[in-house]
Each structure stands twice: as structure tokens, then as C-alpha cells.
Amino acid sequence: MEFVVGLLSFLIVGAWAAVALQRGGRVREASLWTAIGLQAGVLASLWLDWGYSWVDETAMHMALESNVWVAVPHGLALLCLLGLMRWGRDFAPWASVLSALQGALFVPVLLQVERNTSMSFLALAPILAMFAAVLASFLFLPSACVVIPEPGSRWHRIAFGPRKGLIAAIEGLGDLGLDVRAPGSVFESGAAAGRMGRVGVEVSTVPALFPPAYGLRVRLVGPAQAPGALPDLPGFAQRERLRVVDGTVEYEGWTASGFSVEPARLQAFVRGLAEGA
């Protein structure tokens, strides 16, 4: 029963975290505060009964009397909460890592304490605390992904290295008079928006979940354009589509790795679409 409930919980929370990553805003905030609540619950379980059947024993009593290791997961919960209090949302990546470590340590820690005490830990409190730790690691992820690593750092190279060409190309759209925005999460590569002649231009970079891929989207909103006036696909990505929908020209490119695009090529493509509109 515990396995089935755990599997369903992980699937639901994993799906919720994926939606929060894509939608952001209040959904991401709800995920963060839920994860904080779960970690507070893990810490509070120190004072609950961790014994099983006729045994009445709190984790706090065991930690103080003989087996301090039983409090290791609770110590990690305290680190998560203190880190978030000190650094706020910037601590979310570390909170996710600590929560994952916490969930992984629950079983070996409890098995070791069982050997020392000859007591089972199948009570409701430790099982719920273990589930809470693992679920929190998923729910911290949406907030963790909007913490941009320091430019030039190793983590920045890991997060954005495969897309540095696309990031530079979008930054280059400022030369066309568009307003450029830096990446808002580790899955984005920036955005640009503005007007070119008679049309409004929107360039965005968004991730796709199924199948996982990075996306480049260009939209030109203006006078109706005939499909025959569209240029050839630019070859920026592995999968591309260019179409006209109700007078809006839409380009979408999706790739699981890097984009084959340089600033001059993206500028020429956007300029060509705008001039043809």
C-alpha cells in the first residue's frame, strides 16, 4: 500500500512541478510554499511517535537518549528552512538538493537505528516524513530553475553553454530596435519584442515538456500575409514550422540540443519576415 501511495504521489507532484515550470507565477509560488510546508512537517515529526505497534517513542527522545542519527533528516529539514529564511528564493536550488538527499538518507538511517534498537519504523510519522522530503525536492524545482547562476560561473556554463549561440542571437535583435530581455529561467534563452514597420514582433524561447526540447518562437502580428510570401525554413533547429494564422506569422523551432543560429542569421530572418508582411 505504501508503495502504491508513494508512486501515485510522486507522479502527481512530478506533473505539478512540470506545469509550474512552464506556467510560473502563482503556480510556482504555490509549489514553493507547499515544499516549505512539507519541510516544516518533517521537522515537526521529531515530536511525533515513531514507534510501531505497542511501542511509544518519539524521534526527539531517541535522538537525545541514544541514536542521534535518527534526527539527520530533521537536521536537513532545518537547514532547508534556515537557508530559505536567510537567502529567500535564491536558496531554492540548494533546498531541492538537500530535500533529495534527505529523502535518500531516510531509509539507511532508519535501518541503522533499527539495528541498534531492535525496533520497527513502520509507523505513520516516519513514512509520511519520508514521502514529504521526496515530494519537497520536486516542488522546490520550479523556483530553483528561475535562479540564474552568476555569469561566468561553472553552473552558468552548464545551464546555458549549449545555447550560448541562441542567447547571443537574441541579444543581437536589439540592433533591430527590439527590446531584449535576459533569460528568466535556466530553460529559457531570452526574449525580444517591439515593432518593425507595420508589424509587431515577439521572439521568445520556451521549453517543451513532451518530448523534452528547447524552443524558439517568432511571431509577427500585423497585416494579413499570404502563405506564398513566406520564406523557406531557416534551419535553426531540428524541427521547424512556419505558418500564417489569422494574419499572424508564426515560426517555431524545437531542438533537444543546441540551435544552429548566429546573430546575423536571426536578424536577417526576422527582418525578412517583417518586410514581407
Coordinates of N, CA, C and O in Angstrom, one line a residue, residues 56-168:
D56 N 5.8 3.2 22.0 CA 5.6 4.7 22.0 C 6.9 5.4 22.2 O 7.4 5.5 23.3
E57 N 7.4 5.9 21.1 CA 8.7 6.5 21.1 C 8.8 7.7 20.1 O 8.5 7.5 18.9
T58 N 9.2 8.8 20.5 CA 9.4 10.0 19.6 C 10.8 10.0 19.1 O 11.7 9.5 19.7
A59 N 10.9 10.6 17.9 CA 12.3 10.7 17.3 C 13.1 11.6 18.1 O 14.4 11.4 18.3
M60 N 12.6 12.6 18.7 CA 13.3 13.5 19.6 C 13.9 12.8 20.8 O 15.1 13.0 21.1
H61 N 13.1 11.9 21.4 CA 13.6 11.2 22.6 C 14.7 10.2 22.2 O 15.8 10.1 22.9
M62 N 14.6 9.5 21.1 CA 15.6 8.6 20.6 C 16.9 9.4 20.3 O 18.0 9.0 20.6
A63 N 16.8 10.6 19.6 CA 17.9 11.4 19.3 C 18.7 11.8 20.5 O 19.9 11.9 20.5
L64 N 18.0 12.2 21.5 CA 18.6 12.8 22.7 C 19.2 11.7 23.6 O 20.2 11.9 24.3
E65 N 18.6 10.5 23.6 CA 19.0 9.5 24.5 C 20.0 8.5 24.0 O 21.0 8.2 24.7
S66 N 19.9 8.1 22.7 CA 20.9 7.1 22.3 C 21.2 7.2 20.8 O 22.4 6.9 20.4
N67 N 20.3 7.5 19.9 CA 20.5 7.4 18.5 C 20.3 8.8 17.8 O 19.3 9.1 17.3
V68 N 21.4 9.6 17.8 CA 21.3 10.9 17.3 C 21.1 10.9 15.8 O 20.5 11.8 15.2
W69 N 21.5 9.7 15.1 CA 21.4 9.6 13.7 C 19.9 9.7 13.2 O 19.7 10.1 12.0
V70 N 18.9 9.3 14.1 CA 17.6 9.4 13.6 C 17.1 10.8 13.3 O 16.1 11.0 12.6
A71 N 17.9 11.8 13.8 CA 17.5 13.2 13.6 C 18.2 13.8 12.3 O 18.0 15.0 12.1
V72 N 19.0 13.0 11.6 CA 19.7 13.5 10.4 C 18.7 14.1 9.4 O 18.9 15.2 8.9
P73 N 17.6 13.4 9.0 CA 16.6 14.0 8.1 C 16.1 15.3 8.6 O 15.8 16.2 7.8
H74 N 15.8 15.4 9.9 CA 15.2 16.6 10.5 C 16.3 17.7 10.5 O 15.9 18.9 10.3
G75 N 17.5 17.4 10.7 CA 18.6 18.4 10.6 C 18.6 19.0 9.2 O 18.8 20.2 9.0
L76 N 18.5 18.2 8.1 CA 18.4 18.7 6.8 C 17.2 19.5 6.5 O 17.3 20.5 5.8
A77 N 16.1 19.2 7.1 CA 14.9 20.0 7.0 C 15.1 21.4 7.7 O 14.7 22.4 7.1
L78 N 15.8 21.4 8.8 CA 16.1 22.6 9.5 C 17.1 23.5 8.6 O 16.9 24.7 8.5
L79 N 18.0 22.8 7.9 CA 18.9 23.6 7.0 C 18.2 24.2 5.9 O 18.4 25.3 5.5
C80 N 17.2 23.5 5.3 CA 16.4 24.0 4.2 C 15.6 25.2 4.7 O 15.6 26.3 4.0
L81 N 15.0 25.1 5.8 CA 14.2 26.3 6.3 C 15.0 27.5 6.7 O 14.7 28.6 6.4
L82 N 16.2 27.2 7.3 CA 17.1 28.3 7.7 C 17.7 29.0 6.5 O 17.8 30.2 6.4
G83 N 18.0 28.2 5.5 CA 18.6 28.7 4.2 C 17.6 29.6 3.5 O 17.9 30.7 3.0
L84 N 16.3 29.1 3.5 CA 15.3 29.9 2.8 C 15.0 31.2 3.6 O 14.7 32.3 3.0
M85 N 15.0 31.1 4.9 CA 14.8 32.3 5.7 C 16.0 33.3 5.5 O 15.7 34.6 5.4
R86 N 17.2 32.8 5.3 CA 18.4 33.7 5.1 C 18.5 34.3 3.7 O 18.7 35.5 3.5
W87 N 18.4 33.4 2.7 CA 18.6 33.8 1.3 C 17.4 33.9 0.5 O 17.4 34.2 -0.7
G88 N 16.2 33.5 1.0 CA 15.0 33.6 0.2 C 15.0 32.6 -0.9 O 15.5 31.5 -0.8
R89 N 14.3 33.0 -2.0 CA 14.2 32.1 -3.2 C 15.5 31.7 -3.8 O 15.6 30.8 -4.6
D90 N 16.6 32.5 -3.6 CA 17.9 32.2 -4.2 C 18.4 30.9 -3.6 O 19.3 30.3 -4.2
F91 N 17.9 30.4 -2.5 CA 18.3 29.2 -1.8 C 17.5 28.0 -2.4 O 17.9 26.8 -2.0
A92 N 16.5 28.2 -3.2 CA 15.7 27.1 -3.7 C 16.5 26.0 -4.4 O 16.1 24.8 -4.2
P93 N 17.5 26.2 -5.2 CA 18.3 25.1 -5.8 C 18.9 24.2 -4.7 O 18.9 23.0 -4.8
W94 N 19.5 24.9 -3.7 CA 20.1 24.1 -2.6 C 19.0 23.4 -1.8 O 19.2 22.3 -1.3
A95 N 17.8 24.0 -1.6 CA 16.8 23.4 -0.9 C 16.3 22.1 -1.6 O 16.0 21.1 -1.0
S96 N 16.3 22.1 -2.9 CA 15.9 21.0 -3.7 C 16.9 19.9 -3.5 O 16.5 18.7 -3.4
V97 N 18.2 20.2 -3.6 CA 19.3 19.2 -3.4 C 19.2 18.6 -2.0 O 19.3 17.4 -1.8
L98 N 19.1 19.5 -1.0 CA 19.0 19.0 0.4 C 17.8 18.1 0.6 O 17.9 17.1 1.3
S99 N 16.7 18.4 0.0 CA 15.5 17.6 0.1 C 15.7 16.2 -0.5 O 15.2 15.2 0.0
A100 N 16.3 16.2 -1.7 CA 16.6 14.9 -2.3 C 17.5 14.1 -1.5 O 17.3 12.9 -1.4
L101 N 18.6 14.7 -1.0 CA 19.5 14.0 -0.1 C 18.8 13.5 1.2 O 19.0 12.3 1.6
Q102 N 17.9 14.3 1.7 CA 17.1 13.9 2.9 C 16.3 12.7 2.6 O 16.3 11.7 3.4
G103 N 15.6 12.7 1.5 CA 14.7 11.5 1.1 C 15.6 10.3 0.9 O 15.2 9.2 1.3
A104 N 16.8 10.4 0.3 CA 17.6 9.3 0.1 C 18.2 8.7 1.4 O 18.5 7.5 1.5
L105 N 18.4 9.6 2.4 CA 19.0 9.1 3.6 C 18.0 8.5 4.6 O 18.4 7.9 5.6
F106 N 16.7 8.7 4.4 CA 15.7 8.3 5.4 C 15.9 6.7 5.6 O 16.0 6.3 6.7
V107 N 15.9 6.0 4.5 CA 15.9 4.5 4.6 C 17.2 4.0 5.3 O 17.1 3.3 6.3
P108 N 18.4 4.4 4.8 CA 19.6 3.8 5.5 C 19.7 4.3 7.0 O 20.2 3.5 7.8
V109 N 19.3 5.5 7.3 CA 19.3 6.0 8.7 C 18.4 5.2 9.5 O 18.8 4.7 10.6
L110 N 17.2 5.0 9.1 CA 16.2 4.2 9.9 C 16.6 2.7 10.0 O 16.4 2.1 11.1
L111 N 17.2 2.2 9.0 CA 17.7 0.8 9.1 C 18.8 0.7 10.1 O 18.8 -0.3 10.9
Q112 N 19.7 1.7 10.1 CA 20.8 1.6 11.1 C 20.2 1.7 12.5 O 20.7 1.0 13.4
V113 N 19.3 2.6 12.7 CA 18.7 2.8 14.0 C 17.9 1.6 14.4 O 17.9 1.2 15.6
E114 N 17.3 0.9 13.5 CA 16.6 -0.3 13.8 C 17.5 -1.4 14.3 O 17.2 -2.2 15.2
R115 N 18.7 -1.5 13.7 CA 19.7 -2.5 14.2 C 20.1 -2.2 15.6 O 20.4 -3.1 16.4
N116 N 20.2 -0.9 15.9 CA 20.7 -0.6 17.3 C 19.6 -0.7 18.3 O 19.9 -0.9 19.5
T117 N 18.3 -0.6 17.9 CA 17.2 -0.6 18.9 C 16.3 -1.8 18.8 O 15.4 -1.9 19.7
S118 N 16.5 -2.6 17.7 CA 15.6 -3.7 17.5 C 14.1 -3.2 17.5 O 13.2 -3.9 18.0
M119 N 13.9 -2.1 16.9 CA 12.5 -1.5 16.8 C 12.2 -1.2 15.3 O 13.0 -0.7 14.6
S120 N 10.9 -1.4 14.9 CA 10.5 -1.2 13.6 C 10.0 0.3 13.4 O 9.5 0.9 14.4
F121 N 10.2 0.8 12.2 CA 9.8 2.2 12.0 C 8.7 2.2 10.9 O 8.8 3.0 9.9
L122 N 7.7 1.4 11.0 CA 6.6 1.4 10.1 C 5.4 2.2 10.5 O 4.3 2.1 10.0
A123 N 5.7 3.0 11.5 CA 4.6 3.9 12.0 C 4.3 5.0 10.9 O 5.1 5.2 10.0
L124 N 3.2 5.7 11.1 CA 2.7 6.6 10.1 C 3.7 7.8 10.0 O 4.0 8.3 8.9
A125 N 4.2 8.3 11.2 CA 5.0 9.5 11.2 C 6.3 9.4 10.3 O 6.5 10.3 9.4
P126 N 7.1 8.4 10.5 CA 8.3 8.3 9.6 C 8.0 8.1 8.2 O 8.7 8.6 7.3
I127 N 7.0 7.3 7.9 CA 6.6 7.1 6.5 C 6.2 8.4 5.8 O 6.6 8.8 4.7
L128 N 5.3 9.2 6.5 CA 4.9 10.4 5.9 C 6.0 11.4 5.8 O 6.1 12.2 4.8
A129 N 6.9 11.4 6.8 CA 8.1 12.3 6.7 C 9.0 12.0 5.6 O 9.5 12.9 4.9
M130 N 9.2 10.7 5.3 CA 10.0 10.3 4.1 C 9.3 10.8 2.8 O 10.0 11.3 1.9
F131 N 8.0 10.5 2.7 CA 7.3 11.0 1.5 C 7.4 12.5 1.3 O 7.6 13.0 0.2
A132 N 7.2 13.2 2.4 CA 7.3 14.7 2.4 C 8.6 15.2 1.9 O 8.7 16.2 1.1
A133 N 9.7 14.6 2.3 CA 11.0 15.0 1.9 C 11.2 14.8 0.4 O 11.7 15.7 -0.3
V134 N 10.8 13.7 -0.1 CA 11.0 13.4 -1.5 C 10.1 14.4 -2.4 O 10.5 14.9 -3.4
L135 N 8.8 14.5 -1.9 CA 7.9 15.4 -2.7 C 8.4 16.8 -2.6 O 8.3 17.6 -3.6
A136 N 9.0 17.3 -1.5 CA 9.5 18.6 -1.4 C 10.6 18.9 -2.4 O 10.8 20.0 -3.0
S137 N 11.5 17.9 -2.7 CA 12.6 18.0 -3.7 C 12.0 18.3 -5.0 O 12.6 19.1 -5.8
F138 N 10.9 17.8 -5.4 CA 10.2 18.1 -6.7 C 9.6 19.5 -6.7 O 9.8 20.2 -7.7
L139 N 9.0 19.8 -5.6 CA 8.3 21.1 -5.5 C 9.2 22.3 -5.4 O 8.8 23.4 -5.7
F140 N 10.4 22.1 -4.9 CA 11.4 23.2 -4.9 C 11.9 23.5 -6.3 O 12.4 24.6 -6.6
L141 N 11.8 22.5 -7.2 CA 12.5 22.7 -8.6 C 12.0 23.9 -9.4 O 12.8 24.6 -10.0
P142 N 10.6 24.1 -9.5 CA 10.2 25.3 -10.3 C 10.9 26.6 -9.8 O 11.2 27.4 -10.7
S143 N 11.0 26.8 -8.5 CA 11.6 28.0 -8.0 C 13.1 28.0 -8.2 O 13.8 29.0 -8.5
A144 N 13.7 26.8 -8.1 CA 15.1 26.6 -8.3 C 15.5 27.0 -9.8 O 16.6 27.5 -10.0
C145 N 14.7 26.7 -10.7 CA 15.0 26.9 -12.1 C 15.0 28.3 -12.5 O 15.4 28.6 -13.6
V146 N 14.4 29.2 -11.7 CA 14.4 30.6 -12.1 C 15.5 31.4 -11.4 O 15.6 32.6 -11.5
V147 N 16.4 30.7 -10.7 CA 17.6 31.3 -10.0 C 18.7 31.2 -11.1 O 19.2 30.1 -11.3
I148 N 19.0 32.3 -11.7 CA 20.0 32.3 -12.7 C 21.4 32.3 -12.1 O 21.8 33.2 -11.3
P149 N 22.3 31.3 -12.5 CA 23.7 31.3 -12.0 C 24.4 32.6 -12.4 O 24.1 33.2 -13.4
E150 N 25.4 32.9 -11.6 CA 26.3 34.0 -11.9 C 27.0 33.9 -13.2 O 27.6 32.8 -13.5
P151 N 26.8 34.9 -14.1 CA 27.5 34.8 -15.4 C 29.0 34.5 -15.3 O 29.7 35.1 -14.4
G152 N 29.5 33.6 -16.1 CA 30.9 33.3 -16.0 C 31.2 32.1 -15.0 O 32.3 31.6 -15.1
S153 N 30.2 31.7 -14.2 CA 30.4 30.7 -13.3 C 30.3 29.3 -14.0 O 29.8 29.2 -15.1
R154 N 30.8 28.3 -13.3 CA 30.7 26.9 -13.8 C 29.2 26.5 -14.0 O 28.9 25.9 -15.0
W155 N 28.4 26.8 -13.0 CA 27.0 26.5 -13.2 C 26.3 27.2 -14.3 O 25.4 26.7 -15.0
H156 N 26.7 28.5 -14.6 CA 26.2 29.2 -15.7 C 26.6 28.5 -17.0 O 25.7 28.4 -18.0
R157 N 27.8 28.1 -17.1 CA 28.2 27.4 -18.3 C 27.5 26.1 -18.5 O 27.1 25.7 -19.7
I158 N 27.2 25.4 -17.4 CA 26.5 24.1 -17.5 C 25.0 24.4 -18.0 O 24.5 23.7 -18.9
A159 N 24.4 25.4 -17.4 CA 23.0 25.7 -17.7 C 22.8 26.3 -19.1 O 21.9 25.9 -19.8
F160 N 23.7 27.2 -19.5 CA 23.4 27.9 -20.8 C 24.5 27.6 -21.9 O 24.3 28.1 -23.0
G161 N 25.5 26.9 -21.6 CA 26.5 26.6 -22.5 C 26.0 26.1 -23.9 O 26.4 26.7 -24.9
P162 N 25.2 25.1 -23.9 CA 24.7 24.6 -25.2 C 23.9 25.6 -26.0 O 23.6 25.4 -27.2
R163 N 23.4 26.6 -25.3 CA 22.5 27.6 -26.0 C 23.1 29.0 -26.1 O 22.4 30.0 -26.3
K164 N 24.4 29.1 -25.9 CA 25.0 30.4 -25.8 C 24.9 31.1 -27.2 O 24.8 32.3 -27.3
G165 N 24.9 30.3 -28.3 CA 24.7 30.9 -29.6 C 23.3 31.5 -29.8 O 23.2 32.6 -30.3
L166 N 22.3 30.8 -29.3 CA 21.0 31.4 -29.4 C 20.8 32.6 -28.5 O 20.1 33.6 -28.9
I167 N 21.4 32.6 -27.3 CA 21.3 33.7 -26.4 C 22.0 35.0 -27.0 O 21.4 36.1 -27.0
A168 N 23.1 34.8 -27.7 CA 23.8 35.9 -28.4 C 23.0 36.4 -29.5 O 22.9 37.6 -29.8

